[in-house]
PDB file of C-alpha atoms and ligand atoms in Angstrom:
ATOM      1  CA  MET G 256      -8.652   5.927 -13.493  1.00  0.00           C
ATOM      2  CA  GLY G 257     -11.651   7.934 -13.515  1.00  0.00           C
ATOM      3  CA  ASP G 258     -13.418   5.391 -11.006  1.00  0.00           C
ATOM      4  CA  CYS G 259     -10.114   4.199  -9.521  1.00  0.00           C
ATOM      5  CA  ILE G 260     -10.913   3.897  -5.426  1.00  0.00           C
ATOM      6  CA  PHE G 261      -7.370   5.093  -4.317  1.00  0.00           C
ATOM      7  CA  CYS G 262      -7.272   8.023  -6.637  1.00  0.00           C
ATOM      8  CA  LYS G 263     -10.321   8.893  -4.968  1.00  0.00           C
ATOM      9  CA  ILE G 264      -9.221   8.560  -1.716  1.00  0.00           C
ATOM     10  CA  ILE G 265      -5.885  10.432  -2.704  1.00  0.00           C
ATOM     11  CA  SER G 266      -8.175  13.024  -3.902  1.00  0.00           C
ATOM     12  CA  GLY G 267     -10.126  13.162  -0.802  1.00  0.00           C
ATOM     13  CA  GLN G 268     -13.191  12.144  -2.559  1.00  0.00           C
ATOM     14  CA  ILE G 269     -13.363   9.416  -0.016  1.00  0.00           C
ATOM     15  CA  LYS G 270     -12.583   9.562   3.048  1.00  0.00           C
ATOM     16  CA  SER G 271      -9.795   7.058   4.724  1.00  0.00           C
ATOM     17  CA  GLN G 272      -7.636   6.864   7.676  1.00  0.00           C
ATOM     18  CA  ILE G 273      -4.490   8.491   6.710  1.00  0.00           C
ATOM     19  CA  LEU G 274      -1.168   7.721   7.923  1.00  0.00           C
ATOM     20  CA  HIS G 275       1.210   9.229   6.018  1.00  0.00           C
ATOM     21  CA  GLN G 276       1.354  11.667   3.184  1.00  0.00           C
ATOM     22  CA  ASP G 277       3.789  13.195   1.015  1.00  0.00           C
ATOM     23  CA  ASP G 278       4.530  14.791  -2.604  1.00  0.00           C
ATOM     24  CA  THR G 279       4.414  11.016  -4.295  1.00  0.00           C
ATOM     25  CA  ALA G 280       2.872   8.858  -1.708  1.00  0.00           C
ATOM     26  CA  ILE G 281       0.179   8.493   0.849  1.00  0.00           C
ATOM     27  CA  ALA G 282      -0.687   5.505   3.158  1.00  0.00           C
ATOM     28  CA  PHE G 283      -3.972   4.671   4.634  1.00  0.00           C
ATOM     29  CA  LYS G 284      -5.876   1.879   6.789  1.00  0.00           C
ATOM     30  CA  ASP G 285      -6.977  -1.237   5.082  1.00  0.00           C
ATOM     31  CA  ILE G 286     -10.816  -0.745   5.259  1.00  0.00           C
ATOM     32  CA  ASN G 287     -10.899  -4.468   5.850  1.00  0.00           C
ATOM     33  CA  PRO G 288      -7.579  -5.569   8.024  1.00  0.00           C
ATOM     34  CA  GLN G 289      -5.993  -8.853   7.784  1.00  0.00           C
ATOM     35  CA  ALA G 290      -3.345  -7.956  11.113  1.00  0.00           C
ATOM     36  CA  PRO G 291      -3.848  -6.024  13.949  1.00  0.00           C
ATOM     37  CA  THR G 292      -1.344  -3.637  11.874  1.00  0.00           C
ATOM     38  CA  HIS G 293      -2.527  -3.389   7.820  1.00  0.00           C
ATOM     39  CA  VAL G 294      -1.301  -0.401   5.929  1.00  0.00           C
ATOM     40  CA  LEU G 295      -1.777   0.302   2.340  1.00  0.00           C
ATOM     41  CA  ILE G 296       1.295   2.403   1.148  1.00  0.00           C
ATOM     42  CA  VAL G 297       0.244   3.584  -2.390  1.00  0.00           C
ATOM     43  CA  PRO G 298       2.025   5.960  -4.995  1.00  0.00           C
ATOM     44  CA  ARG G 299       0.332   9.173  -5.600  1.00  0.00           C
ATOM     45  CA  LYS G 300       0.578   8.547  -9.284  1.00  0.00           C
ATOM     46  CA  HIS G 301      -1.885   5.973 -11.029  1.00  0.00           C
ATOM     47  CA  ILE G 302      -0.001   3.086 -11.809  1.00  0.00           C
ATOM     48  CA  PRO G 303      -2.129   0.021 -12.374  1.00  0.00           C
ATOM     49  CA  CYS G 304       0.017  -2.612 -10.942  1.00  0.00           C
ATOM     50  CA  LEU G 305       3.602  -3.176 -10.162  1.00  0.00           C
ATOM     51  CA  ALA G 306       4.174  -4.970 -13.836  1.00  0.00           C
ATOM     52  CA  ALA G 307       2.488  -1.668 -15.581  1.00  0.00           C
ATOM     53  CA  SER G 308       5.413   0.533 -13.907  1.00  0.00           C
ATOM     54  CA  GLY G 309       7.951   2.284 -16.247  1.00  0.00           C
ATOM     55  CA  ASP G 310      11.971   2.569 -15.847  1.00  0.00           C
ATOM     56  CA  GLY G 311      11.120   6.208 -14.686  1.00  0.00           C
ATOM     57  CA  ASP G 312       9.375   4.808 -12.051  1.00  0.00           C
ATOM     58  CA  GLU G 313      12.375   3.440  -9.915  1.00  0.00           C
ATOM     59  CA  LEU G 314      12.569   6.042  -7.393  1.00  0.00           C
ATOM     60  CA  LEU G 315       9.215   6.444  -6.740  1.00  0.00           C
ATOM     61  CA  LEU G 316       9.395   2.537  -5.907  1.00  0.00           C
ATOM     62  CA  GLY G 317      12.107   2.604  -3.635  1.00  0.00           C
ATOM     63  CA  HIS G 318      10.528   5.647  -2.002  1.00  0.00           C
ATOM     64  CA  LEU G 319       7.067   3.325  -1.062  1.00  0.00           C
ATOM     65  CA  GLN G 320       9.365   0.840   0.319  1.00  0.00           C
ATOM     66  CA  HIS G 321      11.226   3.505   2.366  1.00  0.00           C
ATOM     67  CA  VAL G 322       7.418   5.068   3.455  1.00  0.00           C
ATOM     68  CA  ALA G 323       6.644   1.291   4.869  1.00  0.00           C
ATOM     69  CA  ARG G 324      10.204   1.186   6.835  1.00  0.00           C
ATOM     70  CA  ASP G 325       9.130   4.637   8.491  1.00  0.00           C
ATOM     71  CA  LEU G 326       5.642   3.644   9.068  1.00  0.00           C
ATOM     72  CA  ALA G 327       6.573   0.371  10.509  1.00  0.00           C
ATOM     73  CA  ARG G 328       8.690   1.963  12.888  1.00  0.00           C
ATOM     74  CA  THR G 329       5.963   4.726  13.849  1.00  0.00           C
ATOM     75  CA  LEU G 330       3.264   1.831  14.169  1.00  0.00           C
ATOM     76  CA  GLY G 331       5.880  -0.457  16.468  1.00  0.00           C
ATOM     77  CA  VAL G 332       6.070  -3.161  14.043  1.00  0.00           C
ATOM     78  CA  GLU G 333       9.690  -2.860  12.942  1.00  0.00           C
ATOM     79  CA  ALA G 334      10.833  -6.200  13.858  1.00  0.00           C
ATOM     80  CA  ALA G 335       8.310  -8.190  12.327  1.00  0.00           C
ATOM     81  CA  PHE G 336       5.904  -7.467   9.412  1.00  0.00           C
ATOM     82  CA  ARG G 337       5.152  -8.233   5.923  1.00  0.00           C
ATOM     83  CA  LEU G 338       5.250  -5.750   2.894  1.00  0.00           C
ATOM     84  CA  VAL G 339       3.255  -7.256  -0.458  1.00  0.00           C
ATOM     85  CA  THR G 340       1.934  -6.293  -3.674  1.00  0.00           C
ATOM     86  CA  ASN G 341      -0.699  -8.224  -5.386  1.00  0.00           C
ATOM     87  CA  ASN G 342      -0.162  -8.311  -9.281  1.00  0.00           C
ATOM     88  CA  GLY G 343      -2.866  -9.358 -11.316  1.00  0.00           C
ATOM     89  CA  ARG G 344      -6.534 -10.964 -10.634  1.00  0.00           C
ATOM     90  CA  GLY G 345      -4.785 -14.294 -10.234  1.00  0.00           C
ATOM     91  CA  ALA G 346      -2.663 -12.950  -7.178  1.00  0.00           C
ATOM     92  CA  GLY G 347      -5.468 -11.509  -5.189  1.00  0.00           C
ATOM     93  CA  GLN G 348      -5.457  -7.905  -6.814  1.00  0.00           C
ATOM     94  CA  THR G 349      -8.993  -6.275  -6.494  1.00  0.00           C
ATOM     95  CA  VAL G 350      -7.805  -2.693  -6.610  1.00  0.00           C
ATOM     96  CA  ASP G 351      -5.780  -1.427  -9.983  1.00  0.00           C
ATOM     97  CA  HIS G 352      -3.977   1.283  -8.691  1.00  0.00           C
ATOM     98  CA  LEU G 353      -0.542  -0.145  -7.378  1.00  0.00           C
ATOM     99  CA  HIS G 354      -0.295  -0.677  -3.653  1.00  0.00           C
ATOM    100  CA  TYR G 355       1.566  -2.158  -1.236  1.00  0.00           C
ATOM    101  CA  HIS G 356       0.276  -3.917   1.944  1.00  0.00           C
ATOM    102  CA  MET G 357       1.962  -3.697   5.172  1.00  0.00           C
ATOM    103  CA  LEU G 358       0.560  -6.019   7.763  1.00  0.00           C
ATOM    104  CA  GLY G 359       1.954  -6.541  11.058  1.00  0.00           C
ATOM    105  CA  GLY G 360       1.345  -7.255  14.636  1.00  0.00           C
ATOM    106  CA  ARG G 361       0.592 -10.734  14.620  1.00  0.00           C
ATOM    107  CA  ARG G 362       2.046 -13.950  13.403  1.00  0.00           C
ATOM    108  CA  MET G 363       2.643 -14.714   9.866  1.00  0.00           C
ATOM    109  CA  THR G 364       2.771 -18.028   8.063  1.00  0.00           C
ATOM    110  CA  TRP G 365       4.005 -18.984   4.869  1.00  0.00           C
ATOM    111  CA  PRO G 366       3.558 -19.862   2.362  1.00  0.00           C
ATOM    112  CA  PRO G 367       1.035 -17.342   2.082  1.00  0.00           C
ATOM    113  CA  GLY G 368      -2.402 -18.264   0.327  1.00  0.00           C
TER     114      GLY G 368
HETATM  115  P1  AMP C 293      -5.873  -5.762  -3.124  1.00  0.00           P
HETATM  116  O1  AMP C 293      -6.537  -7.162  -3.149  1.00  0.00           O
HETATM  117  O2  AMP C 293      -4.415  -6.483  -3.017  1.00  0.00           O
HETATM  118  O3  AMP C 293      -6.002  -5.137  -4.779  1.00  0.00           O
HETATM  119  O4  AMP C 293      -5.937  -5.070  -2.248  1.00  0.00           O
HETATM  120  C1  AMP C 293      -6.741  -4.122  -2.175  1.00  0.00           C
HETATM  121  C2  AMP C 293      -6.712  -3.517  -0.881  1.00  0.00           C
HETATM  122  O5  AMP C 293      -7.964  -2.331  -0.610  1.00  0.00           O
HETATM  123  C3  AMP C 293      -7.973  -4.803   0.012  1.00  0.00           C
HETATM  124  O6  AMP C 293      -7.530  -4.959   1.083  1.00  0.00           O
HETATM  125  C4  AMP C 293      -9.189  -3.719   0.507  1.00  0.00           C
HETATM  126  O7  AMP C 293      -9.879  -3.760   2.217  1.00  0.00           O
HETATM  127  C5  AMP C 293      -8.349  -2.368   0.539  1.00  0.00           C
HETATM  128  N1  AMP C 293      -9.937  -1.161   0.233  1.00  0.00           N
HETATM  129  C6  AMP C 293     -10.723  -1.359  -0.689  1.00  0.00           C
HETATM  130  N2  AMP C 293     -11.085  -0.037  -0.825  1.00  0.00           N
HETATM  131  C7  AMP C 293     -10.842   0.794   0.586  1.00  0.00           C
HETATM  132  C8  AMP C 293     -11.028   1.947   0.854  1.00  0.00           C
HETATM  133  N3  AMP C 293     -11.938   2.735   0.956  1.00  0.00           N
HETATM  134  N4  AMP C 293     -10.341   2.256   1.970  1.00  0.00           N
HETATM  135  C9  AMP C 293      -9.220   1.697   2.516  1.00  0.00           C
HETATM  136  N5  AMP C 293      -8.988   0.340   2.153  1.00  0.00           N
HETATM  137  C10 AMP C 293      -9.755  -0.148   0.851  1.00  0.00           C
HETATM  138 ZN1   ZN C 294      -5.801   5.426  -9.159  1.00  0.00          ZN
END
């Protein structure tokens, strides 16, 4: 947790382009955007990945989706966006602090790579 880049963004040690903050969540622009809109929605609590979340995190996880919902509206991608979490190296996770990618502003394909 000491070396966690997202914990450092949350504490303000590392600068980021923050789009939303509240008591339990923060959202900021991805530094390497994969779509015109690419936002990361992150709990303040250091949970390594979705698989490591606890039963007591249910409200927090729901809240993250509502942050995504509200940001999609604010950012004008409400009609078409993708919300995704990469869980584990094999799924492409590179930062071990739970986060949801919200991608929008371009045509999305399926299946994802
Ligand atoms: P993942 O690969 O699913 O773990 O996603 C990690 C994401 O964090 C990647 O899309 C990175 O571009 C992004 N990222 C890494 N460092 C930063 C940073 N300092 N500020 C904003 N986004 C970052
Ligand atoms: Zn962290």
